[in-house]
Tab-separated table of C-alpha atoms (C1' of nucleotides) in Angstrom:
chain	number	residue	atom	x	y	z
A	1	MET	CA	-6.174	18.475	40.687
A	2	LYS	CA	-5.239	16.602	37.543
A	3	GLU	CA	-8.415	17.905	35.986
A	4	ASP	CA	-7.456	21.459	36.735
A	5	LYS	CA	-4.065	20.998	35.241
A	6	LEU	CA	-5.596	19.404	32.180
A	7	SER	CA	-8.018	22.191	31.493
A	8	GLU	CA	-5.324	24.703	32.238
A	9	THR	CA	-3.227	23.144	29.523
A	10	LYS	CA	-6.177	23.140	27.174
A	11	MET	CA	-6.783	26.833	27.770
A	12	GLU	CA	-3.169	27.530	27.129
A	13	VAL	CA	-2.937	25.620	23.871
A	14	ARG	CA	-6.170	27.178	22.658
A	15	LYS	CA	-4.652	30.594	23.195
A	16	ILE	CA	-1.525	29.622	21.324
A	17	PHE	CA	-3.581	28.215	18.481
A	18	THR	CA	-5.718	31.345	18.307
A	19	ALA	CA	-2.665	33.543	18.138
A	20	TYR	CA	-1.257	31.351	15.405
A	21	LEU	CA	-4.447	31.401	13.347
A	22	GLU	CA	-4.694	35.155	13.627
A	23	LYS	CA	-1.091	35.630	12.655
A	24	LYS	CA	-1.578	33.378	9.641
A	25	LYS	CA	-4.958	34.932	8.830
A	26	GLN	CA	-6.688	31.582	9.057
A	27	ARG	CA	-10.228	31.059	10.196
A	28	LYS	CA	-10.967	30.066	13.753
A	29	THR	CA	-13.446	27.305	13.024
A	30	PRO	CA	-15.107	25.184	15.694
A	31	GLU	CA	-13.759	22.011	14.025
A	32	ARG	CA	-10.190	23.129	14.494
A	33	TYR	CA	-10.668	23.865	18.166
A	34	ALA	CA	-12.551	20.614	18.656
A	35	ILE	CA	-9.655	18.673	17.185
A	36	LEU	CA	-7.130	20.484	19.320
A	37	ASP	CA	-9.238	19.787	22.386
A	38	GLU	CA	-9.623	16.144	21.546
A	39	ILE	CA	-5.869	15.777	21.157
A	40	TYR	CA	-5.195	17.340	24.515
A	41	THR	CA	-7.894	15.264	26.208
A	42	HIS	CA	-6.246	11.910	25.570
A	43	LYS	CA	-2.922	10.282	25.991
A	44	LYS	CA	0.020	11.730	24.267
A	45	HIS	CA	0.558	9.398	21.333
A	46	PHE	CA	-2.103	8.805	18.705
A	47	ASP	CA	-2.671	8.186	15.038
A	48	VAL	CA	-5.077	9.980	12.728
A	49	ASP	CA	-7.631	7.229	12.580
A	50	THR	CA	-7.795	6.813	16.346
A	51	LEU	CA	-8.372	10.525	16.705
A	52	PHE	CA	-11.027	10.474	14.006
A	53	ILE	CA	-12.910	7.585	15.627
A	54	GLN	CA	-12.650	9.090	19.108
A	55	MET	CA	-14.346	12.233	17.858
A	56	LYS	CA	-16.986	10.240	16.012
A	57	ASN	CA	-17.737	8.327	19.222
A	58	ARG	CA	-18.276	11.610	20.981
A	59	ASN	CA	-20.688	12.519	18.228
A	60	TYR	CA	-18.556	15.384	17.116
A	61	HIS	CA	-18.286	14.884	13.425
A	62	VAL	CA	-15.324	16.089	11.436
A	63	SER	CA	-14.097	14.659	8.181
A	64	ARG	CA	-10.734	13.010	7.839
A	65	ALA	CA	-9.709	15.757	5.459
A	66	THR	CA	-10.279	18.320	8.167
A	67	VAL	CA	-8.346	16.269	10.673
A	68	TYR	CA	-5.377	16.145	8.326
A	69	ASN	CA	-5.661	19.818	7.536
A	70	THR	CA	-5.833	20.793	11.177
A	71	LEU	CA	-2.932	18.551	12.122
A	72	ASP	CA	-0.825	20.367	9.567
A	73	LEU	CA	-1.658	23.638	11.235
A	74	LEU	CA	-0.934	22.238	14.686
A	75	LEU	CA	2.364	20.863	13.485
A	76	ASP	CA	3.244	24.243	12.088
A	77	CYS	CA	2.606	26.001	15.378
A	78	ASN	CA	4.353	23.280	17.389
A	79	LEU	CA	1.347	22.090	19.329
A	80	VAL	CA	1.789	18.570	18.020
A	81	LYS	CA	4.684	16.548	16.693
A	82	ARG	CA	4.673	13.806	14.099
A	83	HIS	CA	6.639	10.583	14.291
A	84	GLN	CA	7.155	7.594	12.028
A	85	PHE	CA	7.610	4.751	14.438
A	86	GLY	CA	6.727	1.720	12.362
A	87	GLN	CA	6.642	1.973	8.636
A	88	ASN	CA	3.388	3.320	7.293
A	89	ILE	CA	1.171	5.048	9.713
A	90	ALA	CA	2.132	8.370	11.169
A	91	MET	CA	1.936	8.827	14.900
A	92	TYR	CA	1.342	12.196	16.487
A	93	GLU	CA	1.790	13.496	19.983
A	94	GLN	CA	0.991	16.559	22.022
A	95	SER	CA	4.014	18.746	22.280
A	96	PHE	CA	2.998	21.590	24.543
A	97	GLY	CA	4.706	21.682	27.896
A	98	PHE	CA	6.784	18.592	27.383
A	99	ARG	CA	10.497	18.720	27.344
A	100	GLN	CA	12.573	17.220	24.596
A	101	HIS	CA	12.553	13.462	24.670
A	102	ASP	CA	13.057	10.472	22.413
A	103	HIS	CA	11.315	7.140	22.088
A	104	LEU	CA	11.905	3.488	22.702
A	105	ILE	CA	9.540	1.160	20.849
A	106	CYS	CA	8.822	-2.285	22.250
A	107	LEU	CA	9.345	-4.925	19.572
A	108	SER	CA	6.942	-7.328	21.242
A	109	CYS	CA	3.933	-5.074	21.766
A	110	ASN	CA	4.700	-1.833	19.905
A	111	LYS	CA	4.262	0.275	22.985
A	112	VAL	CA	6.157	3.533	23.054
A	113	LEU	CA	8.237	4.659	26.019
A	114	GLU	CA	9.930	8.014	26.373
A	115	PHE	CA	13.350	8.908	27.618
A	116	CYS	CA	15.705	11.847	27.823
A	117	ASP	CA	19.422	11.676	27.325
A	118	PRO	CA	21.454	14.876	27.074
A	119	ARG	CA	24.059	13.116	24.961
A	120	ILE	CA	21.771	13.332	21.954
A	121	GLN	CA	22.142	17.113	21.977
A	122	GLN	CA	25.892	16.720	22.068
A	123	ILE	CA	25.712	14.452	19.041
A	124	ASN	CA	23.576	16.992	17.235
A	125	SER	CA	25.998	19.823	17.722
A	126	THR	CA	29.149	17.779	17.178
A	127	MET	CA	27.900	16.223	13.957
A	128	GLY	CA	26.226	19.376	12.736
A	129	GLY	CA	29.522	21.192	13.143
A	130	LEU	CA	31.506	18.437	11.524
A	131	LEU	CA	29.243	18.153	8.490
A	132	GLY	CA	28.484	21.849	8.159
A	133	PHE	CA	24.841	21.843	9.147
A	134	ASN	CA	22.650	23.615	11.631
A	135	VAL	CA	20.708	20.685	13.010
A	136	SER	CA	17.181	21.883	13.650
A	137	HIS	CA	15.671	18.650	14.880
A	138	HIS	CA	16.238	14.951	15.068
A	139	SER	CA	14.465	11.673	15.503
A	140	LEU	CA	15.918	8.941	17.641
A	141	HIS	CA	14.068	5.687	18.034
A	142	LEU	CA	15.378	2.709	19.942
A	143	TYR	CA	13.854	-0.684	19.241
A	144	GLY	CA	14.165	-3.499	21.720
A	145	ASN	CA	12.671	-6.426	23.536
A	146	PRO	CA	11.625	-6.150	27.143
A	147	ILE	CA	13.687	-7.854	29.795
A	148	VAL	CA	11.332	-10.237	31.560
A	149	ASP	CA	11.713	-11.561	35.086
A	150	GLU	CA	11.506	-15.200	36.181
A	151	ASN	CA	7.686	-15.046	36.169
A	152	ASN	CA	7.770	-13.936	32.576
A	153	ILE	CA	6.166	-10.634	33.426
A	154	CYS	CA	7.296	-7.802	31.219
A	155	LYS	CA	8.426	-5.086	33.555
A	156	SER	CA	8.106	-2.444	30.886
A	157	CYS	CA	4.602	-3.345	29.885
A	158	ASN	CA	3.479	-3.100	33.466
A	159	LEU	CA	5.021	0.300	33.517
A	160	GLU	CA	3.287	1.204	30.329
A	161	VAL	CA	-0.113	-0.002	31.520
A	162	ILE	CA	0.135	2.331	34.479
A	163	HIS	CA	1.218	5.034	32.111
A	164	LYS	CA	-1.906	4.584	29.991
A	165	ASP	CA	-4.272	5.013	32.952
A	166	GLU	CA	-2.907	8.284	34.128
B	1	MET	CA	41.347	-0.332	-8.570
B	2	LYS	CA	37.953	0.880	-7.514
B	3	GLU	CA	36.458	-1.483	-10.042
B	4	ASP	CA	38.280	-4.386	-8.517
B	5	LYS	CA	37.050	-3.533	-5.106
B	6	LEU	CA	33.531	-3.196	-6.420
B	7	SER	CA	33.455	-6.596	-8.041
B	8	GLU	CA	35.156	-8.079	-5.037
B	9	THR	CA	32.320	-6.794	-2.900
B	10	LYS	CA	29.791	-8.129	-5.366
B	11	MET	CA	31.334	-11.570	-5.258
B	12	GLU	CA	31.290	-11.496	-1.521
B	13	VAL	CA	27.661	-10.484	-1.182
B	14	ARG	CA	26.638	-13.067	-3.761
B	15	LYS	CA	28.265	-15.731	-1.654
B	16	ILE	CA	26.516	-14.530	1.459
B	17	PHE	CA	23.205	-14.437	-0.361
B	18	THR	CA	23.728	-17.950	-1.723
B	19	ALA	CA	24.499	-19.282	1.727
B	20	TYR	CA	21.407	-17.578	3.055
B	21	LEU	CA	19.147	-18.954	0.320
B	22	GLU	CA	20.462	-22.446	0.841
B	23	LYS	CA	20.034	-22.248	4.562
B	24	LYS	CA	16.463	-21.035	4.109
B	25	LYS	CA	15.805	-23.516	1.318
B	26	GLN	CA	14.897	-20.755	-1.088
B	27	ARG	CA	15.499	-20.898	-4.804
B	28	LYS	CA	18.515	-19.229	-6.325
B	29	THR	CA	16.762	-17.443	-9.161
B	30	PRO	CA	18.526	-15.162	-11.661
B	31	GLU	CA	16.164	-12.325	-10.765
B	32	ARG	CA	17.285	-12.366	-7.156
B	33	TYR	CA	20.949	-12.222	-8.075
B	34	ALA	CA	20.298	-9.528	-10.655
B	35	ILE	CA	18.624	-7.376	-8.043
B	36	LEU	CA	21.425	-7.884	-5.563
B	37	ASP	CA	23.951	-7.000	-8.249
B	38	GLU	CA	22.068	-3.900	-9.247
B	39	ILE	CA	21.953	-2.709	-5.655
B	40	TYR	CA	25.683	-3.149	-5.215
B	41	THR	CA	26.427	-1.457	-8.543
B	42	HIS	CA	25.036	1.909	-7.555
B	43	LYS	CA	25.308	4.353	-4.758
B	44	LYS	CA	24.359	3.271	-1.328
B	45	HIS	CA	20.961	4.873	-0.829
B	46	PHE	CA	18.022	4.118	-3.090
B	47	ASP	CA	14.299	3.625	-3.165
B	48	VAL	CA	12.365	0.764	-4.727
B	49	ASP	CA	11.192	2.663	-7.754
B	50	THR	CA	14.636	3.973	-8.601
B	51	LEU	CA	15.990	0.454	-8.449
B	52	PHE	CA	13.128	-0.846	-10.567
B	53	ILE	CA	13.647	1.796	-13.248
B	54	GLN	CA	17.411	1.336	-13.277
B	55	MET	CA	16.939	-2.323	-14.033
B	56	LYS	CA	14.350	-1.588	-16.674
B	57	ASN	CA	16.782	0.831	-18.321
B	58	ARG	CA	19.348	-1.912	-18.464
B	59	ASN	CA	16.748	-4.067	-20.155
B	60	TYR	CA	16.731	-6.496	-17.310
B	61	HIS	CA	13.089	-6.892	-16.540
B	62	VAL	CA	11.850	-7.813	-13.111
B	63	SER	CA	8.456	-7.006	-11.688
B	64	ARG	CA	7.996	-4.724	-8.750
B	65	ALA	CA	6.618	-7.639	-6.782
B	66	THR	CA	9.881	-9.488	-7.224
B	67	VAL	CA	11.865	-6.445	-6.215
B	68	TYR	CA	9.896	-6.164	-2.993
B	69	ASN	CA	10.155	-9.879	-2.361
B	70	THR	CA	13.891	-9.916	-2.916
B	71	LEU	CA	14.441	-6.860	-0.755
B	72	ASP	CA	12.735	-8.673	2.088
B	73	LEU	CA	15.184	-11.529	1.703
B	74	LEU	CA	18.133	-9.162	1.539
B	75	LEU	CA	16.906	-7.366	4.631
B	76	ASP	CA	16.630	-10.664	6.422
B	77	CYS	CA	20.209	-11.639	5.654
B	78	ASN	CA	21.511	-8.148	6.421
B	79	LEU	CA	22.720	-7.278	2.956
B	80	VAL	CA	20.521	-4.216	2.854
B	81	LYS	CA	18.951	-1.955	5.429
B	82	ARG	CA	15.699	-0.053	5.249
B	83	HIS	CA	15.184	3.514	6.438
B	84	GLN	CA	12.247	5.881	6.674
B	85	PHE	CA	13.816	9.252	6.086
B	86	GLY	CA	10.898	11.330	4.908
B	87	GLN	CA	7.406	10.179	5.456
B	88	ASN	CA	6.146	7.763	2.857
B	89	ILE	CA	8.700	6.157	0.700
B	90	ALA	CA	11.134	3.663	2.135
B	91	MET	CA	14.823	4.124	1.430
B	92	TYR	CA	17.215	1.220	1.306
B	93	GLU	CA	20.954	1.016	1.453
B	94	GLN	CA	23.691	-1.538	1.010
B	95	SER	CA	24.840	-2.762	4.351
B	96	PHE	CA	27.701	-5.115	3.588
B	97	GLY	CA	31.101	-3.947	4.736
B	98	PHE	CA	29.925	-0.700	6.199
B	99	ARG	CA	30.236	-0.001	9.834
B	100	GLN	CA	27.381	1.243	11.915
B	101	HIS	CA	26.429	4.794	11.087
B	102	ASP	CA	23.539	7.199	11.265
B	103	HIS	CA	22.170	9.808	8.906
B	104	LEU	CA	21.857	13.526	8.544
B	105	ILE	CA	19.221	14.664	6.065
B	106	CYS	CA	19.581	18.046	4.383
B	107	LEU	CA	16.380	20.050	4.727
B	108	SER	CA	17.118	22.061	1.618
B	109	CYS	CA	17.902	19.292	-0.865
B	110	ASN	CA	17.050	16.007	0.903
B	111	LYS	CA	20.514	14.634	0.439
B	112	VAL	CA	21.627	12.092	2.984
B	113	LEU	CA	24.976	12.256	4.764
B	114	GLU	CA	26.372	9.636	7.066
B	115	PHE	CA	28.152	9.956	10.350
B	116	CYS	CA	29.353	7.833	13.228
B	117	ASP	CA	29.212	8.837	16.857
B	118	PRO	CA	30.018	6.303	19.561
B	119	ARG	CA	27.803	8.146	22.009
B	120	ILE	CA	24.724	6.648	20.370
B	121	GLN	CA	25.765	3.220	21.575
B	122	GLN	CA	26.140	4.580	25.063
B	123	ILE	CA	22.632	5.986	24.887
B	124	ASN	CA	21.319	2.621	23.723
B	125	SER	CA	22.789	0.720	26.617
B	126	THR	CA	22.052	3.339	29.251
B	127	MET	CA	18.439	3.749	28.232
B	128	GLY	CA	17.888	0.074	27.550
B	129	GLY	CA	19.090	-0.687	31.055
B	130	LEU	CA	17.023	2.081	32.587
B	131	LEU	CA	13.807	1.091	30.862
B	132	GLY	CA	14.359	-2.654	31.037
B	133	PHE	CA	14.931	-3.394	27.365
B	134	ASN	CA	17.538	-5.081	25.269
B	135	VAL	CA	17.924	-2.529	22.512
B	136	SER	CA	18.477	-4.455	19.299
B	137	HIS	CA	18.698	-1.549	16.894
B	138	HIS	CA	17.975	2.125	16.574
B	139	SER	CA	17.354	4.823	14.048
B	140	LEU	CA	18.854	8.266	14.445
B	141	HIS	CA	18.171	10.939	11.878
B	142	LEU	CA	19.353	14.505	12.158
B	143	TYR	CA	17.641	17.133	10.043
B	144	GLY	CA	19.290	20.422	9.309
B	145	ASN	CA	20.113	23.225	6.947
B	146	PRO	CA	23.544	23.530	5.404
B	147	ILE	CA	25.844	26.269	6.589
B	148	VAL	CA	26.632	28.326	3.510
B	149	ASP	CA	29.703	30.477	3.000
B	150	GLU	CA	29.752	34.085	1.839
B	151	ASN	CA	29.393	32.974	-1.800
B	152	ASN	CA	26.249	31.108	-0.885
B	153	ILE	CA	27.797	27.826	-1.854
B	154	CYS	CA	26.561	24.952	0.235
B	155	LYS	CA	29.638	23.256	1.555
B	156	SER	CA	27.754	20.066	2.265
B	157	CYS	CA	26.173	19.773	-1.128
B	158	ASN	CA	29.571	20.115	-2.746
B	159	LEU	CA	30.718	17.352	-0.531
B	160	GLU	CA	27.745	15.275	-1.455
B	161	VAL	CA	28.220	15.829	-5.190
B	162	ILE	CA	31.734	14.435	-4.932
B	163	HIS	CA	30.325	11.623	-2.907
B	164	LYS	CA	27.871	10.737	-5.654
B	165	ASP	CA	30.571	10.474	-8.330
B	166	GLU	CA	32.735	8.053	-6.488
C	1	DA	C1'	7.714	-33.720	-12.061
C	2	DT	C1'	7.158	-30.769	-8.166
C	3	DC	C1'	5.916	-26.668	-6.292
C	4	DC	C1'	8.073	-22.325	-5.337
C	5	DC	C1'	8.887	-18.038	-7.642
C	6	DT	C1'	7.745	-14.663	-11.069
C	7	DG	C1'	4.841	-11.384	-13.532
C	8	DC	C1'	0.777	-9.060	-13.922
C	9	DA	C1'	-2.840	-6.471	-12.380
C	10	DA	C1'	-5.930	-5.556	-8.967
C	11	DA	C1'	-6.578	-4.588	-4.160
C	12	DG	C1'	-5.184	-2.388	0.111
C	13	DG	C1'	-4.315	1.332	3.359
C	14	DG	C1'	-2.943	5.770	4.672
C	15	DT	C1'	-3.004	10.352	2.851
C	16	DT	C1'	-4.198	14.006	-0.509
C	17	DT	C1'	-7.140	16.382	-3.677
C	18	DG	C1'	-11.249	18.524	-6.242
C	19	DC	C1'	-15.445	20.330	-5.979
C	20	DA	C1'	-19.722	22.139	-4.139
C	21	DG	C1'	-21.890	23.934	-0.362
C	22	DA	C1'	-21.379	26.162	4.303
C	23	DC	C1'	-19.831	29.571	7.348
C	24	DG	C1'	-16.256	32.672	9.636
C	25	DC	C1'	-15.038	37.173	8.804
D	1	DG	C1'	-21.413	38.913	0.679
D	2	DC	C1'	-16.671	37.243	-0.015
D	3	DG	C1'	-13.416	33.966	0.279
D	4	DT	C1'	-11.895	29.984	2.437
D	5	DC	C1'	-12.886	25.862	5.194
D	6	DT	C1'	-15.476	21.657	5.488
D	7	DG	C1'	-17.320	17.237	3.936
D	8	DC	C1'	-17.482	13.774	0.744
D	9	DA	C1'	-15.631	10.667	-2.311
D	10	DA	C1'	-12.526	9.771	-5.654
D	11	DA	C1'	-7.762	9.865	-6.670
D	12	DC	C1'	-3.072	8.926	-5.341
D	13	DC	C1'	1.015	6.534	-4.137
D	14	DC	C1'	3.579	3.004	-2.303
D	15	DT	C1'	3.175	-1.634	-1.126
D	16	DT	C1'	0.933	-6.171	-0.829
D	17	DT	C1'	-1.746	-9.908	-2.617
D	18	DG	C1'	-3.966	-13.559	-5.713
D	19	DC	C1'	-3.569	-16.246	-9.421
D	20	DA	C1'	-1.747	-18.652	-13.366
D	21	DG	C1'	2.219	-19.918	-15.837
D	22	DG	C1'	7.264	-20.920	-15.751
D	23	DG	C1'	11.633	-22.345	-14.053
D	24	DA	C1'	14.816	-24.125	-10.138
D	25	DT	C1'	15.670	-28.360	-7.917
DNA sequence: ATCCCTGCAAAGGGTTTGCAGACGC
DNA sequence: GCGTCTGCAAACCCTTTGCAGGGAT
């Protein structure tokens, strides 16, 4: 069931990527497809090094340079998005088939939760209009500490642990 | 008039910084005050290297290490804020006497405009409550292209140029 | 006088680049 | 076969760190 949906998504993104590469007259190399596949095999959020090591562990070798290069292509065709959550390292996430959402970052464990709030779109259009801009995208990150119950169990982290297993 | 207000602000932030250093039992070195002064002499947004070079040009030498060290202190006592607008380089801004605001970054010239929208606070509390977090701060960046008039003059950049001269 | 802070330069970490060889087209 | 993508490693850039000397307390 889940498997089917997963491979269905993979097929779909491969098609999109192929169309993109053809349009841009770029080569359809096995490395590029392997990277795309790897991204859509795992959980949504990842950093470059994690991706690189995952592929190495599967004995599919690609260089970091190729990972970076391919991510640029995938960003350009909207199959992944890039975020700067902390300070230095860039985080990426799958972006096919997911609706617009923003992120809340846990200050105690750095986990990332997602949420949707339509008011952000209202802010975009109001402020764009006011300042004379067409707002094409935004980044909204909330940072906070989890509210713990009397047993000192972090409700959000529990939630997130479940989230990771799916 | 403007001058008066500027030096008034500088006096004020110096006092706050002094109180902070005393509370934290940190030394009140001339370098630290020089850096604070430099920050409050110029426009609100800056990066470390710009600040460093400005001071060098004034023939006040401080090392980059000291700049970074002092910025950490100023961050801690809320006299400056740090932002990640682009990808790599950190941007800082004065934060004394300015009310909460967010930023719109021009995709054509990278200029930074500020805006306030109370709805962001509503999002913070709604989503914090929903996800079980106390949201302590947030970062909201809008990215967009300026709406140009028939003469191809960017209304926003004009605005920003005026802004820079103030 | 103490010992924290500064300056310097080297190291660190993520990302980019240059070049030679490989391979999609 | 041509031209560009890959792999490798070095370069890059911003930031942090280690150490020795100097200045605040």
